[in-house]
C-alpha cells in the first residue's frame, strides 16, 4: 500500500486546502478533515487531539471512534500512546497499540477493536499543540512514508488549529507559567559574571504559514533560487575574510556544503513540492522528519550532523522568507544576550564583543572550549538550559547570573533590585580583590603559592596587571590562530608573541604550542578527508604538529625570534609518549641551531615543558622527567581521558568529580614524582581557578596554579586564609575514601577552619 493510497498526496493536500479555505465552523472543518484523512490513509479511525492548558490532550474530532467521546476523552501529556507522542514530540507507529506499555484504555471511545495505530505530534512554534492519530482494526505495519505523509498533514492541521483559534499558544505557555510572567530558570554555570540584556537568538527559527501551493512550478523556481543563494552564502562564508556575525567554522561549513548538495535531502524537498506543498512547507517537513530521526539517534556524531542539517534547513527557510542569514549587525542590540543550542569557539568569537553581554546555551559544559573562551572574555555563560531557544523569545529582557547559573526572564522589580544589589556586592568584592592585588599569595603558615593566569588573546594582556599575577602559566597560542583568516606567517606570529612578552615584562610566560583539533578548528588548515569520530582523541595538538613539522617549526621559530635575548618557556600539549616530546624538542633544537648559525639572538634562558593531559604519560614520568624543564597538568583533558568522559558532552561532563579520590590520587602521584626529580610542576586547567579545588591542589603539594584572570582574586583570598599544613594532614586520610567525591567533606573542613572558599 502506498502512503496516501486512496487518492495520492497532491489530491489530499488539495482537499485539505479546500477544507481550510471553506465554510463551516472550525469544529465542522476538523470533522471533515478526520474523514478525508482516514479515507486517504486507508484507516478506519482518524482522531485529532488538541492540547488544553495544563498539559491535557482532548479528543476534539474523530472519524471512527464513538462521537460521544469527543470533548470528553482527555489524556495527560505522557499518558497513553497519544500522551506519549505529545511528551516526546515524535511519531509512534505501532502494530498493536494495546500491547504498548503506555496504552491507556478509554472505554467511552470504543477503540478496543482497533489494534494498529500511527500517531504524530501536531507542532507549532516548537510547541506540541495536539496529536493526530489513525487506527486500523488489523495488525498493520505502517511504513515510514506513511508516517511522513501524516506528519505533512499534521503541519497543515497545525495551521488550521492556530488560525481558527482552536488552540491559543499563549494559553498553553501561560499555563506553564511562561508568557508574560517573570521567570527564574536554572542552568549550569559556565562562566562567571552578572549581566542584563536583550535576547538574540543565534539562529532564529522561521515560521511557515502558507503551506499548500497554488503552482508547484513556481515553488520549484523559488526553491532553486533559494538553493543558489544558499550555495553562494556558504561559499562566501568559506571565503569571508570579514569574520561577521553568523559566520560558521569550517567543519560545519563543510557539512553544510555537503548537505546542500545532498541528493537525498533535495529529493525529499522536491517530493514535498510535487505533492502540493509550498517550498517553505516542503523544507519544514523534511526538517521535521530530520528532527524526529535525530531525537532517537544514539550516535552523538550522527546526531551532530543531523543538527547541522537542521541548521541548514533553517538557513534555507530564512532565504525563502526573504530574510538575511544569521544575526545582522543591525539586529544586534548594544546589550545582546545570545541564546543558542550550542556554540563553537569560533561562533563566539564571531560576535561583536562590545555588544555581547552574556550567552545562554541548551548544551555546554564547563571545560569545553567555548566556556574557556567565555571566561577569558569575561562573558557570563549559562548552559544546559532545556529548550532555551523556545523559552527565551527574541527581544525579551533577561538577567544572567553566570556564577549561580540562574537566568531571570522578564525580571520583575524584585529580581532587578536583587540584581542591582548583587552588582554592588560584586563591586565591593572586586575592590577587596583589588586590595589584595599587591599582597603576596602566601598561606597563613608561610607557604608561597605562585598564581598565574591563562591567556590566549591580546586583550587578555592588561588583565595581568589588573589581577596582579606572577605570570602567564598558559598562553593558548591557537586562539590567535583562530581569530585569523589565514595561517599567520612567522613574522606575524613573532610580533604577537613579542607583544605578549613585552606585556609580561620580567614575569614568565608559558607558551603552549598549537593545540588545534578537537573542538578548535582552523578554517584554513587542510585536514585529512576522513571525518573523525572522536576528534578530542584524534588528530590534534602535538600529534598534528609532529605530522606537519613545517607548521610546528614555524611556530617554534616565531617563539624563539620573539624572545630574542629574553627568557622563553615553551610547552607541548597532549604529549602521550616520551618519544613525542623528544621529537618536538628536536625540532626546537634544530631551530635554535639555525638561529645560532645565523648569528641571531637566542633566548637567554629556555625552558621546555610537557603538558600532562594524557594518563599514559603518568606511567612514563621516570623516563620523561630527565628531559623536561617543567610539567604542567592540563586537568581539563586529563580528567576527560582519565574517566573517559567527553569534556564537551553535557550529558556526561558533570558525572565524575575532579575532587574524586581517584583523580586526586593521580595528581598527587604526578606531584610526588616531579618533586623526586626536582622538576617544577604546576596545573593550568580550569580546576586551578576554583577556590575549593585550588585549595585541595595546594594541599596535595602544588605551588604553581594558572587560571582565568577573574579567578585570581578569589583564589588569592583563599590562599591567604589557608593553613597548608593542617589541610595536608587532613587530605592524607581523605584520599582513601571510597566515595566518588570528597567535595562536601573538603568544603565542610574549609568552613570549619575559616578557609575562604
Ligand atoms: C587542559 O586540558 O587542562 C588545558 C589547560 O588545555 P585546554 O583546556 O586548552 O585543552
Ligand atoms: Mg588540554
XYZ file of C-alpha atoms and ligand atoms in Angstrom:
768
model
C 0.000 0.000 0.000
C 1.273 3.454 -0.789
C 1.263 6.094 1.921
C -1.665 8.102 0.842
C -3.019 5.192 -1.086
C -6.537 6.215 -1.872
C -6.026 9.419 -3.736
C -2.337 10.392 -3.729
C -0.623 13.197 -1.823
C -1.418 16.066 -4.120
C -5.129 15.312 -4.092
C -5.043 15.020 -0.314
C -3.359 18.386 0.070
C -5.854 19.939 -2.340
C -8.707 18.527 -0.295
C -7.134 19.857 2.896
C -6.754 23.279 1.345
C -10.389 23.291 0.332
C -11.404 22.430 3.860
C -9.202 25.138 5.315
C -10.491 27.769 2.917
C -14.085 26.543 3.002
C -17.121 27.453 5.069
C -18.294 25.803 8.213
C -17.370 26.169 11.825
C -13.887 25.174 12.949
C -15.412 22.047 14.530
C -17.102 21.074 11.260
C -13.853 21.570 9.436
C -11.989 19.387 11.919
C -14.643 16.705 11.475
C -14.328 16.869 7.706
C -10.561 16.632 7.998
C -10.736 13.414 10.012
C -12.944 11.875 7.298
C -10.640 12.924 4.487
C -7.514 11.783 6.282
C -8.990 8.413 7.246
C -10.061 7.772 3.669
C -6.711 8.822 2.347
C -4.672 6.801 4.783
C -6.967 3.797 4.348
C -7.650 3.824 8.075
C -10.829 3.052 9.969
C -10.157 5.762 12.503
C -8.705 9.241 12.359
C -8.710 11.333 15.534
C -7.486 14.792 16.395
C -6.460 15.546 19.976
C -5.817 19.175 20.866
C -3.744 20.482 23.728
C -5.556 22.272 26.526
C -3.962 24.370 29.254
C -2.479 22.226 31.994
C -0.844 19.771 29.580
C -4.009 17.876 28.777
C -4.913 16.482 25.356
C -8.600 16.500 24.479
C -10.157 14.365 21.779
C -11.501 17.177 19.579
C -12.649 15.380 16.447
C -12.829 11.797 15.274
C -13.897 9.660 12.425
C -14.313 6.103 13.596
C -14.327 6.392 17.406
C -17.614 6.988 19.272
C -18.758 10.598 18.659
C -19.806 10.987 22.308
C -16.160 10.698 23.316
C -15.370 13.983 21.538
C -14.582 16.740 24.076
C -14.932 14.132 26.822
C -11.895 11.900 26.457
C -8.829 13.547 27.881
C -5.282 12.324 28.370
C -2.466 13.956 30.221
C 0.790 14.553 28.367
C 2.752 11.347 28.863
C -0.410 9.280 29.383
C -1.398 6.678 26.810
C 0.027 6.465 23.303
C -1.288 9.899 22.408
C 0.224 11.435 25.547
C 3.498 9.673 24.842
C 3.659 11.122 21.327
C 2.993 14.589 22.714
C 5.529 14.191 25.506
C 8.319 13.192 23.145
C 7.147 15.197 20.125
C 7.777 12.287 17.826
C 5.621 9.884 15.814
C 4.831 6.401 17.006
C 3.837 3.587 14.634
C 2.510 0.550 16.474
C 1.416 -2.759 15.020
C -0.548 -3.482 18.169
C -1.069 -0.372 20.268
C -2.832 -2.311 23.007
C 0.382 -4.180 23.761
C 2.343 -0.968 24.234
C 3.231 -0.426 27.916
C 1.808 3.076 27.737
C -1.541 2.092 26.268
C -4.375 3.707 28.251
C -7.786 2.215 27.612
C -10.667 4.663 27.383
C -13.922 2.650 27.167
C -16.016 5.644 26.058
C -14.107 5.767 22.752
C -14.911 2.212 21.703
C -11.371 1.743 20.494
C -10.945 -1.811 21.762
C -11.408 -3.266 18.278
C -8.623 -1.195 16.748
C -5.149 -2.614 17.026
C -2.641 -0.776 14.899
C -2.082 2.927 15.417
C 0.006 5.651 13.853
C 0.207 8.913 15.795
C 2.136 12.084 15.041
C 2.545 15.276 17.039
C 0.969 18.498 15.796
C 3.608 21.142 16.385
C 3.595 24.903 16.084
C 6.464 27.235 17.032
C 8.235 24.352 18.690
C 5.251 23.636 20.947
C 3.150 20.482 20.716
C -0.426 21.705 20.200
C -2.032 18.330 19.544
C -1.748 14.806 18.248
C -3.130 13.342 15.049
C -3.753 9.595 15.038
C -5.039 6.979 12.629
C -6.050 3.468 13.664
C -6.794 0.177 11.932
C -8.519 -2.988 13.051
C -5.894 -5.293 11.604
C -2.379 -5.736 12.925
C -0.923 -3.429 10.344
C 2.665 -2.240 9.854
C 2.778 1.447 8.982
C 5.550 2.387 6.576
C 7.956 5.253 7.160
C 6.400 7.033 4.169
C 3.016 6.837 5.827
C 4.389 8.460 8.953
C 5.917 11.177 6.791
C 2.627 11.715 4.979
C 0.768 12.010 8.271
C 3.358 14.485 9.524
C 2.759 16.633 6.465
C -0.950 16.541 7.195
C -0.208 17.450 10.824
C 1.664 20.555 9.636
C -1.388 21.685 7.683
C -3.615 20.829 10.605
C -1.424 22.941 12.902
C -2.015 25.937 10.674
C -5.795 25.409 10.760
C -5.834 24.900 14.507
C -3.897 28.098 15.165
C -5.610 30.268 12.564
C -9.074 29.137 13.716
C -8.077 29.823 17.333
C -8.808 26.234 18.353
C -5.648 26.343 20.424
C -4.000 29.509 21.639
C -0.258 29.171 22.011
C -0.288 31.894 24.609
C -2.776 29.903 26.733
C -0.509 26.888 26.671
C 2.603 28.745 27.541
C 0.775 30.810 30.127
C -0.417 27.622 31.785
C 3.202 26.618 32.061
C 3.925 29.956 33.679
C 5.702 31.032 30.601
C 4.326 34.028 28.830
C 4.463 37.426 30.356
C 5.264 36.489 33.907
C 8.813 36.847 35.143
C 10.590 33.522 35.306
C 13.630 32.180 37.044
C 15.404 29.497 35.060
C 18.268 27.372 36.326
C 21.131 26.083 34.214
C 24.741 25.048 34.556
C 27.130 27.887 35.461
C 29.821 28.021 32.749
C 31.311 31.482 33.024
C 31.019 33.810 35.969
C 29.602 37.307 35.745
C 26.376 39.263 36.004
C 24.700 40.945 33.082
C 21.356 42.057 31.790
C 20.334 42.445 28.186
C 18.036 41.632 25.295
C 17.616 38.106 23.947
C 19.058 37.497 20.482
C 18.594 34.034 19.018
C 21.738 32.629 17.461
C 19.823 31.035 14.620
C 16.267 32.286 14.769
C 13.702 29.747 13.522
C 11.292 30.782 10.775
C 7.523 30.272 10.905
C 5.903 28.953 7.732
C 2.279 29.984 7.246
C 1.487 29.224 3.617
C 1.699 25.501 3.355
C -0.240 24.456 0.298
C 0.913 25.750 -3.073
C -1.126 27.068 -5.983
C 1.571 26.433 -8.506
C 4.221 23.735 -7.931
C 6.328 25.002 -10.842
C 6.608 28.419 -9.209
C 7.554 26.764 -5.903
C 10.287 24.763 -7.624
C 11.647 28.000 -9.037
C 11.584 29.645 -5.612
C 13.395 26.659 -4.156
C 16.036 26.716 -6.879
C 16.647 30.419 -6.345
C 16.954 29.928 -2.588
C 19.310 26.990 -3.039
C 21.518 29.072 -5.291
C 21.540 31.860 -2.739
C 22.390 29.308 -0.048
C 25.276 27.901 -2.089
C 26.575 31.439 -2.640
C 26.233 32.208 1.058
C 28.152 29.072 2.014
C 30.894 29.856 -0.496
C 31.071 33.382 0.840
C 31.413 32.064 4.371
C 34.328 29.950 3.255
C 36.000 32.948 1.623
C 34.835 35.556 4.048
C 37.724 37.490 5.368
C 35.472 39.638 7.459
C 34.567 37.482 10.454
C 30.999 38.753 10.511
C 28.374 37.603 12.982
C 26.828 34.429 11.731
C 29.916 33.026 10.035
C 30.443 29.415 10.952
C 33.520 27.407 11.426
C 34.917 25.240 8.768
C 33.761 21.790 9.646
C 30.193 22.887 9.939
C 30.511 24.730 6.665
C 31.826 21.639 5.009
C 28.890 19.685 6.340
C 26.539 22.411 5.138
C 28.059 22.303 1.703
C 27.818 18.536 1.647
C 24.191 18.504 2.727
C 23.176 21.386 0.483
C 24.277 19.249 -2.431
C 22.889 16.083 -0.938
C 20.572 14.433 -3.403
C 18.500 12.648 -0.782
C 17.779 15.847 1.109
C 16.966 17.829 -2.023
C 14.913 14.995 -3.479
C 12.777 14.893 -0.354
C 12.148 18.626 -0.534
C 11.267 18.403 -4.219
C 8.975 15.485 -3.462
C 7.178 17.698 -0.948
C 6.670 20.397 -3.586
C 5.444 17.812 -6.075
C 2.917 16.651 -3.548
C 1.467 20.161 -3.382
C 3.388 21.879 -0.566
C 4.972 25.307 -0.840
C 8.765 25.279 -0.993
C 8.864 26.557 2.589
C 6.496 23.859 3.836
C 8.446 21.196 1.968
C 11.685 22.295 3.654
C 9.961 22.409 7.007
C 8.507 18.961 6.524
C 11.922 17.497 5.821
C 13.271 19.414 8.801
C 10.584 17.915 10.991
C 11.431 14.414 9.847
C 15.097 15.071 10.457
C 14.303 16.284 13.929
C 12.283 13.166 14.631
C 15.057 10.888 13.457
C 17.654 12.930 15.311
C 15.968 12.681 18.671
C 16.087 8.901 18.506
C 19.696 8.698 17.385
C 22.152 7.116 19.789
C 25.326 8.075 17.953
C 26.392 11.536 19.097
C 28.367 12.197 15.931
C 25.436 11.461 13.639
C 23.178 13.489 15.893
C 25.550 16.421 15.491
C 25.498 16.054 11.707
C 21.715 15.971 11.750
C 21.766 19.100 13.857
C 23.853 20.662 11.114
C 21.249 19.602 8.599
C 18.557 21.249 10.716
C 20.592 24.430 10.837
C 20.923 24.306 7.092
C 17.157 23.910 6.687
C 16.746 26.964 8.895
C 19.027 28.946 6.644
C 17.099 27.826 3.598
C 13.831 28.817 5.265
C 15.239 32.251 6.026
C 16.210 32.692 2.406
C 12.793 31.543 1.192
C 11.198 34.031 3.571
C 13.415 36.775 2.168
C 15.314 37.202 5.436
C 19.057 37.556 5.750
C 21.182 34.793 7.235
C 22.494 34.958 10.769
C 22.195 37.883 13.112
C 22.929 41.060 11.185
C 24.795 43.865 12.937
C 21.540 45.856 12.845
C 19.690 43.067 14.633
C 22.302 43.027 17.365
C 21.324 45.344 20.213
C 24.045 47.013 22.254
C 23.333 44.648 25.128
C 22.750 41.294 23.458
C 22.282 38.062 25.357
C 22.810 35.400 22.722
C 20.752 32.215 23.077
C 21.899 29.145 21.146
C 21.616 25.404 21.125
C 25.398 25.197 21.256
C 28.235 27.407 20.092
C 31.693 26.607 18.831
C 34.625 28.751 19.980
C 34.693 30.427 16.563
C 30.966 31.232 16.718
C 31.527 33.022 19.991
C 34.492 34.963 18.673
C 32.389 35.996 15.656
C 30.101 38.078 17.850
C 30.898 41.712 18.366
C 32.425 41.635 21.831
C 31.377 45.162 22.684
C 27.700 44.261 22.223
C 27.691 40.788 23.720
C 26.617 40.748 27.374
C 26.013 37.050 28.024
C 25.420 33.678 26.387
C 22.768 31.060 27.186
C 23.071 27.549 25.778
C 20.863 24.487 25.589
C 24.030 22.397 25.826
C 27.515 23.232 27.077
C 29.900 22.020 29.754
C 32.419 23.805 31.936
C 35.642 22.555 30.373
C 34.553 22.782 26.754
C 36.491 25.417 24.888
C 33.647 27.779 24.231
C 33.269 28.102 28.001
C 37.025 28.547 28.393
C 36.895 31.418 25.907
C 33.804 32.937 27.515
C 35.705 33.036 30.804
C 38.727 34.568 29.076
C 36.471 37.230 27.602
C 34.609 37.726 30.864
C 31.269 36.909 29.288
C 28.779 35.293 31.664
C 27.603 31.984 30.255
C 24.964 29.525 31.441
C 24.488 26.124 29.805
C 22.200 23.112 29.943
C 19.020 25.160 29.761
C 16.267 22.922 28.439
C 14.578 24.297 25.343
C 16.411 27.604 25.687
C 15.644 28.565 22.094
C 11.952 28.172 22.748
C 11.897 29.609 26.236
C 13.662 32.859 25.535
C 11.759 34.851 22.920
C 13.931 37.228 20.899
C 13.646 40.780 22.178
C 12.748 39.857 25.772
C 14.842 41.097 28.665
C 16.914 38.801 30.829
C 19.296 38.980 33.739
C 22.057 36.384 33.680
C 23.908 35.269 36.772
C 26.829 33.245 35.451
C 28.063 32.269 38.899
C 24.814 30.669 40.050
C 23.744 29.540 36.594
C 20.466 31.408 37.036
C 18.611 33.372 34.394
C 15.716 35.731 35.081
C 13.448 36.113 32.092
C 11.397 39.321 32.041
C 12.682 40.116 35.518
C 10.277 41.829 37.855
C 11.161 44.690 40.174
C 12.344 42.274 42.848
C 14.741 40.498 40.530
C 16.031 43.845 39.244
C 16.602 45.091 42.733
C 18.397 41.888 43.721
C 20.468 42.229 40.554
C 21.487 45.775 41.413
C 22.408 44.684 44.938
C 24.340 41.760 43.551
C 26.205 44.081 41.171
C 27.035 46.363 44.066
C 28.200 43.403 46.190
C 30.390 42.243 43.351
C 31.843 45.699 43.020
C 32.668 45.626 46.715
C 34.241 42.202 46.339
C 36.152 43.388 43.311
C 37.521 46.185 45.437
C 38.530 43.650 48.069
C 40.289 41.567 45.427
C 41.892 44.687 44.018
C 43.164 45.496 47.510
C 44.844 42.088 47.538
C 46.435 42.729 44.165
C 49.856 43.653 45.508
C 49.722 41.407 48.530
C 51.565 38.091 48.330
C 49.721 34.797 47.854
C 51.091 33.150 50.986
C 49.275 30.736 53.283
C 48.904 31.577 56.974
C 51.688 29.074 57.712
C 54.029 30.821 55.317
C 53.904 28.820 52.073
C 54.027 31.000 48.969
C 51.871 29.930 46.013
C 52.520 31.299 42.559
C 49.264 32.434 40.949
C 49.457 32.797 37.213
C 46.958 33.496 34.532
C 45.696 31.693 31.438
C 45.550 33.785 28.297
C 45.405 33.484 24.548
C 44.016 36.711 23.162
C 45.805 40.029 23.115
C 43.080 41.736 25.067
C 43.819 39.325 27.899
C 47.135 41.059 28.473
C 46.016 44.090 30.501
C 44.462 41.611 32.956
C 47.980 40.663 34.031
C 48.419 43.923 35.861
C 44.791 44.267 36.912
C 44.812 40.842 38.553
C 48.379 41.140 39.820
C 49.518 37.728 38.592
C 53.024 36.294 38.741
C 52.995 35.459 35.050
C 51.107 33.641 32.311
C 51.098 29.941 33.103
C 49.300 29.001 29.903
C 49.215 31.036 26.715
C 46.903 29.117 24.370
C 48.543 30.106 21.086
C 45.824 28.507 18.973
C 43.336 31.211 19.957
C 45.429 33.685 17.994
C 45.265 31.371 15.011
C 41.532 31.031 15.377
C 40.897 34.739 15.053
C 42.979 34.990 11.859
C 41.646 34.183 8.412
C 44.802 32.595 7.057
C 47.840 30.998 8.624
C 49.805 33.740 10.347
C 53.341 33.717 8.934
C 56.424 33.600 11.125
C 56.748 37.378 11.285
C 53.094 37.846 12.301
C 53.356 35.173 14.955
C 56.636 36.571 16.252
C 55.111 40.008 16.590
C 52.156 38.611 18.593
C 54.431 36.621 20.927
C 56.686 39.574 21.314
C 53.754 41.751 22.399
C 52.860 39.132 24.979
C 56.403 39.076 26.338
C 56.514 42.889 26.351
C 53.326 42.997 28.385
C 54.683 40.412 30.816
C 57.985 42.233 31.356
C 60.026 40.207 33.785
C 57.179 37.827 34.576
C 57.343 34.383 32.951
C 55.038 33.390 30.094
C 54.492 29.749 29.179
C 53.634 29.492 25.502
C 51.833 26.337 24.628
C 52.342 25.315 21.017
C 49.268 24.929 18.832
C 46.514 22.783 20.285
C 44.382 22.597 17.190
C 41.864 19.835 16.683
C 39.113 18.615 18.965
C 36.632 21.458 19.083
C 39.240 24.018 17.999
C 39.178 24.190 14.255
C 41.174 26.350 11.871
C 39.200 27.137 8.728
C 42.328 27.295 6.635
C 44.035 24.111 7.817
C 43.816 21.153 5.450
C 42.753 18.156 7.396
C 42.580 14.559 6.266
C 39.395 13.882 4.333
C 38.209 11.217 6.764
C 35.965 12.656 9.419
C 36.988 11.888 12.984
C 34.564 10.029 15.161
C 36.260 11.291 18.328
C 38.128 14.483 17.471
C 39.241 15.114 21.073
C 41.156 11.852 20.892
C 42.046 12.371 17.282
C 44.490 14.273 15.194
C 45.097 17.232 17.429
C 47.717 19.205 19.346
C 51.242 17.784 19.255
C 50.185 14.877 17.038
C 49.208 17.344 14.376
C 52.361 19.402 14.982
C 54.620 16.388 14.543
C 52.799 15.278 11.397
C 53.001 18.801 9.985
C 56.519 19.673 11.149
C 56.707 22.806 8.994
C 53.793 24.243 10.923
C 55.314 23.465 14.305
C 58.785 24.604 13.243
C 57.392 27.911 12.030
C 55.738 28.422 15.360
C 58.873 27.494 17.300
C 60.933 29.805 15.081
C 58.486 32.631 15.766
C 58.663 31.991 19.511
C 62.469 31.952 19.505
C 62.607 35.114 17.442
C 60.063 36.865 19.649
C 62.058 36.042 22.758
C 65.365 37.216 21.262
C 67.682 37.621 24.221
C 64.837 37.246 26.760
C 63.741 34.109 28.600
C 61.336 31.756 26.922
C 59.146 28.944 28.179
C 57.540 26.622 25.681
C 55.345 23.624 26.345
C 53.900 20.939 24.133
C 50.237 19.926 24.506
C 48.820 16.398 24.598
C 52.141 14.607 24.939
C 51.160 10.929 25.052
C 54.559 9.347 24.778
C 58.092 10.407 25.716
C 59.150 9.897 22.100
C 56.709 12.609 21.017
C 58.208 15.066 23.466
C 61.716 14.213 22.296
C 60.741 14.595 18.636
C 59.222 18.005 19.327
C 62.237 19.032 21.369
C 64.445 18.029 18.436
C 62.548 20.371 16.127
C 63.054 23.145 18.649
C 66.775 22.404 18.906
C 67.077 22.481 15.155
C 65.511 25.926 15.070
C 67.825 27.067 17.839
C 70.811 25.790 15.914
C 69.649 27.597 12.804
C 69.436 30.861 14.715
C 72.869 30.397 16.179
C 74.306 29.708 12.743
C 72.765 32.927 11.513
C 74.096 34.843 14.453
C 70.590 35.712 15.714
C 69.954 36.286 19.390
C 68.724 33.129 21.093
C 66.720 33.147 24.328
C 68.758 33.853 27.400
C 67.004 31.144 29.318
C 64.953 28.482 27.544
C 62.740 26.031 29.409
C 60.800 23.385 27.585
C 57.965 21.581 29.301
C 55.308 18.973 28.677
C 51.639 19.246 29.366
C 50.402 16.273 31.261
C 46.944 15.696 29.855
C 47.049 12.066 28.763
C 47.162 9.431 31.508
C 49.681 7.260 29.585
C 52.341 9.839 30.401
C 51.938 9.283 34.133
C 53.440 5.831 33.634
C 56.371 7.291 31.714
C 57.313 10.050 34.122
C 60.553 8.350 35.142
C 61.638 8.483 31.510
C 60.181 11.859 30.729
C 61.289 13.921 33.708
C 65.030 13.930 32.963
C 64.229 15.667 29.657
C 61.775 18.360 30.663
C 62.206 21.760 32.247
C 58.757 21.622 33.843
C 55.453 19.785 33.785
C 52.055 21.446 33.560
C 48.996 19.392 34.392
C 46.163 20.055 31.956
C 43.383 18.907 34.226
C 40.620 19.519 31.676
C 41.927 16.943 29.258
C 43.493 14.736 31.921
C 40.074 14.374 33.536
C 38.487 13.732 30.142
C 40.873 10.901 29.331
C 41.169 9.553 32.866
C 37.451 8.983 33.272
C 36.729 8.524 29.541
C 34.286 11.390 29.786
C 33.927 13.817 26.898
C 34.517 17.267 28.372
C 32.121 18.854 25.874
C 29.326 16.347 26.268
C 26.919 17.880 28.769
C 25.224 14.561 29.416
C 28.352 13.085 30.983
C 30.690 16.006 31.685
C 29.498 16.514 35.243
C 29.153 12.825 36.024
C 32.534 12.454 37.690
C 34.102 14.889 40.069
C 37.632 16.248 39.842
C 37.551 16.079 43.610
C 37.263 12.297 43.494
C 39.843 10.288 45.426
C 40.869 8.619 42.144
C 41.648 11.810 40.258
C 43.250 13.485 43.255
C 45.461 10.436 43.805
C 46.577 10.649 40.202
C 47.521 14.295 40.652
C 49.232 13.504 43.954
C 51.294 10.831 42.254
C 52.393 13.224 39.492
C 53.398 15.850 42.054
C 55.428 13.339 44.065
C 57.356 12.062 41.080
C 58.101 15.542 39.784
C 59.291 16.514 43.239
C 61.558 13.462 43.419
C 63.188 14.577 40.162
C 63.226 18.235 41.213
C 61.149 19.152 38.168
C 58.764 22.098 38.711
C 55.134 21.137 38.324
C 52.022 23.282 38.024
C 48.425 22.972 36.939
C 46.723 25.099 34.308
C 43.269 23.565 33.790
C 40.038 25.209 34.891
C 40.336 23.388 38.200
C 43.043 25.789 39.381
C 40.620 28.716 39.226
C 38.041 27.318 41.631
C 38.910 28.149 45.235
C 37.888 24.779 46.715
C 39.722 22.798 44.030
C 42.727 25.128 44.222
C 42.800 24.655 47.990
C 42.879 20.897 47.529
C 45.677 21.155 44.944
C 47.764 23.180 47.381
C 47.076 20.525 49.992
C 48.413 17.946 47.559
C 51.605 19.955 47.210
C 51.151 22.147 44.135
C 52.694 25.605 44.404
C 52.031 26.869 40.915
C 48.492 27.396 39.628
C 47.408 29.036 36.404
C 43.807 30.151 35.967
C 41.491 32.623 34.265
C 42.334 36.181 35.346
C 38.966 36.620 37.054
C 39.683 33.683 39.344
C 42.895 35.140 40.738
C 41.205 37.365 43.355
C 39.038 34.618 44.905
C 41.896 32.085 44.815
C 44.326 34.530 46.403
C 41.819 35.264 49.141
C 41.563 31.533 49.802
C 45.353 31.076 49.844
C 45.801 33.889 52.348
C 43.267 32.297 54.682
C 44.658 28.780 54.415
C 46.767 26.776 56.802
C 48.529 24.435 54.372
C 49.931 22.040 56.966
C 46.541 21.481 58.624
C 44.970 20.843 55.232
C 47.712 18.491 54.024
C 47.284 16.383 57.164
C 43.542 16.158 56.633
C 43.897 15.262 52.950
C 46.115 12.268 53.605
C 43.301 10.239 55.128
C 40.698 11.575 52.741
C 42.156 10.041 49.613
C 41.464 6.533 50.898
C 37.754 7.316 50.898
C 35.690 5.018 48.740
C 33.137 7.726 47.981
C 33.029 9.116 44.456
C 33.763 12.640 45.670
C 35.304 14.318 48.691
C 33.880 17.707 47.734
C 31.437 18.014 50.603
C 33.959 16.882 53.176
C 36.534 19.360 51.899
C 34.008 22.164 51.869
C 32.943 21.447 55.430
C 36.549 21.198 56.526
C 37.361 24.553 54.896
C 34.367 26.218 56.506
C 35.150 24.772 59.927
C 38.698 26.132 59.686
C 37.768 29.543 58.289
C 39.415 28.963 54.908
C 37.685 31.332 52.496
C 36.352 29.331 49.603
C 43.699 21.351 29.855
O 43.418 20.408 29.107
O 43.560 21.319 31.085
C 44.222 22.592 29.294
C 44.627 23.562 30.070
O 44.186 22.709 27.937
P 42.887 23.110 27.109
O 41.792 23.437 28.072
O 43.235 24.255 26.254
O 42.623 21.857 26.333
Mg 44.118 20.472 27.082
